[in-house]
Protein backbone atom coordinates (compact mmCIF):
# COMPACT_ATOMS: atom_id res chain seq x y z
CA UNK A 1 0.00 0.00 0.00
CA UNK A 2 1.47 3.33 -1.04
CA UNK A 3 1.70 6.04 1.58
CA UNK A 4 -0.04 9.37 0.99
CA UNK A 5 2.46 12.18 1.59
CA UNK A 6 1.16 15.43 3.08
CA UNK A 7 1.96 18.65 1.16
CA UNK A 8 3.95 20.01 4.12
CA UNK A 9 6.21 16.96 4.02
CA UNK A 10 6.61 17.32 0.25
CA UNK A 11 7.64 20.96 0.67
CA UNK A 12 10.02 20.06 3.50
CA UNK A 13 11.79 17.51 1.28
CA UNK A 14 11.93 20.01 -1.57
CA UNK A 15 13.67 22.50 0.70
CA UNK A 16 16.00 19.84 2.10
CA UNK A 17 17.03 18.84 -1.44
CA UNK A 18 17.55 22.49 -2.37
CA UNK A 19 20.13 22.73 0.43
CA UNK A 20 21.71 19.29 0.06
CA UNK A 21 22.23 17.19 -3.05
CA UNK A 22 21.48 13.56 -2.15
CA UNK A 23 20.93 12.38 -5.73
CA UNK A 24 24.27 10.53 -5.80
CA UNK A 25 23.30 8.23 -2.92
CA UNK A 26 21.94 4.71 -3.51
CA UNK A 27 18.14 4.51 -3.09
CA UNK A 28 17.78 3.16 0.46
CA UNK A 29 20.76 5.09 1.78
CA UNK A 30 19.22 8.23 0.32
CA UNK A 31 15.86 7.41 1.90
CA UNK A 32 17.44 6.91 5.34
CA UNK A 33 19.69 9.98 5.15
CA UNK A 34 16.89 12.25 3.97
CA UNK A 35 14.34 11.01 6.50
CA UNK A 36 16.81 11.35 9.39
CA UNK A 37 17.74 14.87 8.27
CA UNK A 38 14.06 15.71 7.86
CA UNK A 39 13.24 14.45 11.37
CA UNK A 40 15.90 16.60 13.01
CA UNK A 41 16.19 19.51 10.54
CA UNK A 42 19.92 18.84 10.80
CA UNK A 43 21.90 18.69 7.55
CA UNK A 44 25.01 17.53 9.44
CA UNK A 45 23.57 14.01 9.52
CA UNK A 46 24.54 13.70 5.83
CA UNK A 47 28.19 13.48 6.89
CA UNK A 48 27.57 11.86 10.29
CA UNK A 49 25.45 8.82 9.36
CA UNK A 50 27.10 5.50 8.56
CA UNK A 51 25.09 3.14 6.36
CA UNK A 52 25.67 0.32 3.91
CA UNK A 53 23.30 -0.07 0.97
CA UNK A 54 23.57 -3.88 0.92
CA UNK A 55 22.64 -4.02 4.63
CA UNK A 56 19.69 -1.71 3.96
CA UNK A 57 18.48 -3.80 1.02
CA UNK A 58 18.51 -6.97 3.14
CA UNK A 59 16.85 -5.20 6.06
CA UNK A 60 14.19 -3.69 3.79
CA UNK A 61 13.34 -7.17 2.51
CA UNK A 62 13.24 -8.63 6.04
CA UNK A 63 11.08 -5.76 7.31
CA UNK A 64 8.57 -6.11 4.49
CA UNK A 65 8.54 -9.89 4.98
CA UNK A 66 7.35 -9.35 8.56
CA UNK A 67 10.51 -9.42 10.68
CA UNK A 68 9.85 -8.11 14.21
CA UNK A 69 10.86 -4.57 15.11
CA UNK A 70 12.31 -4.09 18.60
CA UNK A 71 12.73 -0.63 20.13
CA UNK A 72 14.54 0.45 23.27
CA UNK A 73 11.94 2.99 24.47
CA UNK A 74 8.30 3.90 23.92
CA UNK A 75 9.34 7.21 22.34
CA UNK A 76 10.92 5.30 19.47
CA UNK A 77 7.81 3.11 19.21
CA UNK A 78 5.62 6.22 19.07
CA UNK A 79 7.53 7.43 16.03
CA UNK A 80 6.99 4.20 14.11
CA UNK A 81 3.37 4.56 13.03
CA UNK A 82 2.96 1.87 10.35
CA UNK A 83 4.28 -1.14 12.26
CA UNK A 84 3.81 -2.80 15.63
CA UNK A 85 6.96 -2.87 17.74
CA UNK A 86 8.28 -4.77 20.74
CA UNK A 87 9.40 -2.70 23.73
CA UNK A 88 10.07 -4.49 27.01
CA UNK A 89 11.20 -1.48 29.06
CA UNK A 90 8.10 -1.57 31.28
CA UNK A 91 8.91 -5.16 32.26
CA UNK A 92 12.59 -4.51 32.91
CA UNK A 93 14.36 -3.85 36.19
CA UNK A 94 17.76 -2.42 36.95
CA UNK A 95 20.20 -4.19 39.22
CA UNK A 96 23.90 -3.86 39.97
CA UNK A 97 25.79 -4.00 36.70
CA UNK A 98 22.65 -3.96 34.55
CA UNK A 99 20.60 -0.92 33.59
CA UNK A 100 16.87 -1.15 33.07
CA UNK A 101 17.41 -0.43 29.35
CA UNK A 102 19.91 -3.29 29.05
CA UNK A 103 17.55 -5.68 30.85
CA UNK A 104 14.75 -4.68 28.46
CA UNK A 105 16.97 -5.66 25.52
CA UNK A 106 17.58 -9.08 27.11
CA UNK A 107 13.85 -9.58 27.58
CA UNK A 108 13.11 -8.52 24.00
CA UNK A 109 15.77 -10.86 22.64
CA UNK A 110 14.22 -13.76 24.56
CA UNK A 111 10.87 -12.85 23.01
CA UNK A 112 11.79 -12.30 19.35
CA UNK A 113 14.93 -14.36 18.76
CA UNK A 114 17.08 -13.89 15.65
CA UNK A 115 16.26 -11.88 12.54
CA UNK A 116 14.66 -8.81 14.11
CA UNK A 117 15.29 -5.17 13.30
CA UNK A 118 16.53 -3.39 16.44
CA UNK A 119 15.93 0.35 16.76
CA UNK A 120 17.86 1.97 19.60
CA UNK A 121 17.50 5.73 19.91
CA UNK A 122 17.85 6.47 23.58
CA UNK A 123 20.10 4.35 25.75
CA UNK A 124 23.73 3.55 24.93
CA UNK A 125 23.52 0.72 27.49
CA UNK A 126 20.72 -0.86 25.42
CA UNK A 127 22.98 -0.90 22.37
CA UNK A 128 25.90 -2.20 24.42
CA UNK A 129 23.73 -5.04 25.75
CA UNK A 130 22.50 -5.96 22.29
CA UNK A 131 26.11 -6.34 21.17
CA UNK A 132 26.70 -8.97 23.89
CA UNK A 133 23.81 -11.15 22.69
CA UNK A 134 23.73 -13.59 19.81
CA UNK A 135 20.84 -11.65 18.27
CA UNK A 136 21.64 -12.28 14.58
CA UNK A 137 19.75 -9.09 13.66
CA UNK A 138 18.42 -8.19 10.23
CA UNK A 139 19.57 -4.66 11.09
CA UNK A 140 20.56 -2.59 14.10
CA UNK A 141 19.61 1.06 13.93
CA UNK A 142 21.92 2.29 16.65
CA UNK A 143 21.37 6.01 17.17
CA UNK A 144 21.40 6.52 20.95
CA UNK A 145 22.01 10.05 22.14
CA UNK A 146 24.16 11.48 24.90
CA UNK A 147 27.55 12.59 26.12
CA UNK A 148 28.22 9.38 28.07
CA UNK A 149 28.62 6.22 26.04
CA UNK A 150 26.64 7.17 22.94
CA UNK A 151 29.51 7.68 20.49
CA UNK A 152 31.40 4.77 22.01
CA UNK A 153 28.46 2.35 21.76
CA UNK A 154 27.93 3.33 18.12
CA UNK A 155 31.62 2.79 17.38
CA UNK A 156 31.34 -0.66 18.97
CA UNK A 157 28.32 -1.39 16.77
CA UNK A 158 30.27 -0.47 13.64
CA UNK A 159 33.24 -2.57 14.80
CA UNK A 160 30.96 -5.57 15.45
CA UNK A 161 30.34 -6.18 11.76
CA UNK A 162 26.58 -6.42 12.32
CA UNK A 163 24.34 -4.87 9.64
CA UNK A 164 23.76 -1.38 10.97
CA UNK A 165 22.79 2.23 10.67
CA UNK A 166 24.70 4.46 13.08
CA UNK A 167 26.36 7.81 13.32
CA UNK A 168 29.73 8.98 14.52
CA UNK A 169 28.81 11.81 16.90
CA UNK A 170 27.01 11.89 20.25
CA UNK A 171 23.80 13.09 18.65
CA UNK A 172 20.91 10.81 17.87
CA UNK A 173 17.69 10.17 19.72
CA UNK A 174 14.27 8.61 19.45
CA UNK A 175 13.04 10.75 16.56
CA UNK A 176 16.02 10.06 14.31
CA UNK A 177 16.07 6.34 15.15
CA UNK A 178 12.37 6.03 14.31
CA UNK A 179 12.96 8.06 11.14
CA UNK A 180 15.64 5.63 9.94
CA UNK A 181 13.24 2.70 10.38
CA UNK A 182 10.39 4.63 8.78
CA UNK A 183 12.56 5.28 5.73
CA UNK A 184 12.72 1.52 5.19
CA UNK A 185 9.02 1.11 5.91
CA UNK A 186 7.97 3.85 3.52
CA UNK A 187 10.31 2.88 0.71
CA UNK A 188 8.34 0.87 -1.85
CA UNK A 189 8.94 -2.82 -2.39
CA UNK A 190 9.35 -4.22 -5.88
CA UNK A 191 5.62 -5.08 -5.87
CA UNK A 192 4.67 -1.46 -5.20
CA UNK A 193 4.89 1.43 -7.58
CA UNK A 194 7.23 4.21 -6.47
CSV table of C-alpha atoms in Angstrom, one decimal:
chain,number,residue,atom,x,y,z
A,1,UNK,CA,0.0,0.0,0.0
A,2,UNK,CA,1.5,3.3,-1.0
A,3,UNK,CA,1.7,6.0,1.6
A,4,UNK,CA,0.0,9.4,1.0
A,5,UNK,CA,2.5,12.2,1.6
A,6,UNK,CA,1.2,15.4,3.1
A,7,UNK,CA,2.0,18.6,1.2
A,8,UNK,CA,3.9,20.0,4.1
A,9,UNK,CA,6.2,17.0,4.0
A,10,UNK,CA,6.6,17.3,0.2
A,11,UNK,CA,7.6,21.0,0.7
A,12,UNK,CA,10.0,20.1,3.5
A,13,UNK,CA,11.8,17.5,1.3
A,14,UNK,CA,11.9,20.0,-1.6
A,15,UNK,CA,13.7,22.5,0.7
A,16,UNK,CA,16.0,19.8,2.1
A,17,UNK,CA,17.0,18.8,-1.4
A,18,UNK,CA,17.5,22.5,-2.4
A,19,UNK,CA,20.1,22.7,0.4
A,20,UNK,CA,21.7,19.3,0.1
A,21,UNK,CA,22.2,17.2,-3.1
A,22,UNK,CA,21.5,13.6,-2.1
A,23,UNK,CA,20.9,12.4,-5.7
A,24,UNK,CA,24.3,10.5,-5.8
A,25,UNK,CA,23.3,8.2,-2.9
A,26,UNK,CA,21.9,4.7,-3.5
A,27,UNK,CA,18.1,4.5,-3.1
A,28,UNK,CA,17.8,3.2,0.5
A,29,UNK,CA,20.8,5.1,1.8
A,30,UNK,CA,19.2,8.2,0.3
A,31,UNK,CA,15.9,7.4,1.9
A,32,UNK,CA,17.4,6.9,5.3
A,33,UNK,CA,19.7,10.0,5.2
A,34,UNK,CA,16.9,12.3,4.0
A,35,UNK,CA,14.3,11.0,6.5
A,36,UNK,CA,16.8,11.4,9.4
A,37,UNK,CA,17.7,14.9,8.3
A,38,UNK,CA,14.1,15.7,7.9
A,39,UNK,CA,13.2,14.4,11.4
A,40,UNK,CA,15.9,16.6,13.0
A,41,UNK,CA,16.2,19.5,10.5
A,42,UNK,CA,19.9,18.8,10.8
A,43,UNK,CA,21.9,18.7,7.6
A,44,UNK,CA,25.0,17.5,9.4
A,45,UNK,CA,23.6,14.0,9.5
A,46,UNK,CA,24.5,13.7,5.8
A,47,UNK,CA,28.2,13.5,6.9
A,48,UNK,CA,27.6,11.9,10.3
A,49,UNK,CA,25.5,8.8,9.4
A,50,UNK,CA,27.1,5.5,8.6
A,51,UNK,CA,25.1,3.1,6.4
A,52,UNK,CA,25.7,0.3,3.9
A,53,UNK,CA,23.3,-0.1,1.0
A,54,UNK,CA,23.6,-3.9,0.9
A,55,UNK,CA,22.6,-4.0,4.6
A,56,UNK,CA,19.7,-1.7,4.0
A,57,UNK,CA,18.5,-3.8,1.0
A,58,UNK,CA,18.5,-7.0,3.1
A,59,UNK,CA,16.8,-5.2,6.1
A,60,UNK,CA,14.2,-3.7,3.8
A,61,UNK,CA,13.3,-7.2,2.5
A,62,UNK,CA,13.2,-8.6,6.0
A,63,UNK,CA,11.1,-5.8,7.3
A,64,UNK,CA,8.6,-6.1,4.5
A,65,UNK,CA,8.5,-9.9,5.0
A,66,UNK,CA,7.3,-9.4,8.6
A,67,UNK,CA,10.5,-9.4,10.7
A,68,UNK,CA,9.9,-8.1,14.2
A,69,UNK,CA,10.9,-4.6,15.1
A,70,UNK,CA,12.3,-4.1,18.6
A,71,UNK,CA,12.7,-0.6,20.1
A,72,UNK,CA,14.5,0.5,23.3
A,73,UNK,CA,11.9,3.0,24.5
A,74,UNK,CA,8.3,3.9,23.9
A,75,UNK,CA,9.3,7.2,22.3
A,76,UNK,CA,10.9,5.3,19.5
A,77,UNK,CA,7.8,3.1,19.2
A,78,UNK,CA,5.6,6.2,19.1
A,79,UNK,CA,7.5,7.4,16.0
A,80,UNK,CA,7.0,4.2,14.1
A,81,UNK,CA,3.4,4.6,13.0
A,82,UNK,CA,3.0,1.9,10.4
A,83,UNK,CA,4.3,-1.1,12.3
A,84,UNK,CA,3.8,-2.8,15.6
A,85,UNK,CA,7.0,-2.9,17.7
A,86,UNK,CA,8.3,-4.8,20.7
A,87,UNK,CA,9.4,-2.7,23.7
A,88,UNK,CA,10.1,-4.5,27.0
A,89,UNK,CA,11.2,-1.5,29.1
A,90,UNK,CA,8.1,-1.6,31.3
A,91,UNK,CA,8.9,-5.2,32.3
A,92,UNK,CA,12.6,-4.5,32.9
A,93,UNK,CA,14.4,-3.8,36.2
A,94,UNK,CA,17.8,-2.4,37.0
A,95,UNK,CA,20.2,-4.2,39.2
A,96,UNK,CA,23.9,-3.9,40.0
A,97,UNK,CA,25.8,-4.0,36.7
A,98,UNK,CA,22.7,-4.0,34.6
A,99,UNK,CA,20.6,-0.9,33.6
A,100,UNK,CA,16.9,-1.1,33.1
A,101,UNK,CA,17.4,-0.4,29.4
A,102,UNK,CA,19.9,-3.3,29.1
A,103,UNK,CA,17.5,-5.7,30.8
A,104,UNK,CA,14.7,-4.7,28.5
A,105,UNK,CA,17.0,-5.7,25.5
A,106,UNK,CA,17.6,-9.1,27.1
A,107,UNK,CA,13.9,-9.6,27.6
A,108,UNK,CA,13.1,-8.5,24.0
A,109,UNK,CA,15.8,-10.9,22.6
A,110,UNK,CA,14.2,-13.8,24.6
A,111,UNK,CA,10.9,-12.8,23.0
A,112,UNK,CA,11.8,-12.3,19.4
A,113,UNK,CA,14.9,-14.4,18.8
A,114,UNK,CA,17.1,-13.9,15.6
A,115,UNK,CA,16.3,-11.9,12.5
A,116,UNK,CA,14.7,-8.8,14.1
A,117,UNK,CA,15.3,-5.2,13.3
A,118,UNK,CA,16.5,-3.4,16.4
A,119,UNK,CA,15.9,0.4,16.8
A,120,UNK,CA,17.9,2.0,19.6
A,121,UNK,CA,17.5,5.7,19.9
A,122,UNK,CA,17.8,6.5,23.6
A,123,UNK,CA,20.1,4.4,25.7
A,124,UNK,CA,23.7,3.6,24.9
A,125,UNK,CA,23.5,0.7,27.5
A,126,UNK,CA,20.7,-0.9,25.4
A,127,UNK,CA,23.0,-0.9,22.4
A,128,UNK,CA,25.9,-2.2,24.4
A,129,UNK,CA,23.7,-5.0,25.7
A,130,UNK,CA,22.5,-6.0,22.3
A,131,UNK,CA,26.1,-6.3,21.2
A,132,UNK,CA,26.7,-9.0,23.9
A,133,UNK,CA,23.8,-11.1,22.7
A,134,UNK,CA,23.7,-13.6,19.8
A,135,UNK,CA,20.8,-11.6,18.3
A,136,UNK,CA,21.6,-12.3,14.6
A,137,UNK,CA,19.8,-9.1,13.7
A,138,UNK,CA,18.4,-8.2,10.2
A,139,UNK,CA,19.6,-4.7,11.1
A,140,UNK,CA,20.6,-2.6,14.1
A,141,UNK,CA,19.6,1.1,13.9
A,142,UNK,CA,21.9,2.3,16.7
A,143,UNK,CA,21.4,6.0,17.2
A,144,UNK,CA,21.4,6.5,21.0
A,145,UNK,CA,22.0,10.0,22.1
A,146,UNK,CA,24.2,11.5,24.9
A,147,UNK,CA,27.6,12.6,26.1
A,148,UNK,CA,28.2,9.4,28.1
A,149,UNK,CA,28.6,6.2,26.0
A,150,UNK,CA,26.6,7.2,22.9
A,151,UNK,CA,29.5,7.7,20.5
A,152,UNK,CA,31.4,4.8,22.0
A,153,UNK,CA,28.5,2.3,21.8
A,154,UNK,CA,27.9,3.3,18.1
A,155,UNK,CA,31.6,2.8,17.4
A,156,UNK,CA,31.3,-0.7,19.0
A,157,UNK,CA,28.3,-1.4,16.8
A,158,UNK,CA,30.3,-0.5,13.6
A,159,UNK,CA,33.2,-2.6,14.8
A,160,UNK,CA,31.0,-5.6,15.5
A,161,UNK,CA,30.3,-6.2,11.8
A,162,UNK,CA,26.6,-6.4,12.3
A,163,UNK,CA,24.3,-4.9,9.6
A,164,UNK,CA,23.8,-1.4,11.0
A,165,UNK,CA,22.8,2.2,10.7
A,166,UNK,CA,24.7,4.5,13.1
A,167,UNK,CA,26.4,7.8,13.3
A,168,UNK,CA,29.7,9.0,14.5
A,169,UNK,CA,28.8,11.8,16.9
A,170,UNK,CA,27.0,11.9,20.3
A,171,UNK,CA,23.8,13.1,18.6
A,172,UNK,CA,20.9,10.8,17.9
A,173,UNK,CA,17.7,10.2,19.7
A,174,UNK,CA,14.3,8.6,19.4
A,175,UNK,CA,13.0,10.7,16.6
A,176,UNK,CA,16.0,10.1,14.3
A,177,UNK,CA,16.1,6.3,15.1
A,178,UNK,CA,12.4,6.0,14.3
A,179,UNK,CA,13.0,8.1,11.1
A,180,UNK,CA,15.6,5.6,9.9
A,181,UNK,CA,13.2,2.7,10.4
A,182,UNK,CA,10.4,4.6,8.8
A,183,UNK,CA,12.6,5.3,5.7
A,184,UNK,CA,12.7,1.5,5.2
A,185,UNK,CA,9.0,1.1,5.9
A,186,UNK,CA,8.0,3.8,3.5
A,187,UNK,CA,10.3,2.9,0.7
A,188,UNK,CA,8.3,0.9,-1.9
A,189,UNK,CA,8.9,-2.8,-2.4
A,190,UNK,CA,9.3,-4.2,-5.9
A,191,UNK,CA,5.6,-5.1,-5.9
A,192,UNK,CA,4.7,-1.5,-5.2
A,193,UNK,CA,4.9,1.4,-7.6
A,194,UNK,CA,7.2,4.2,-6.5
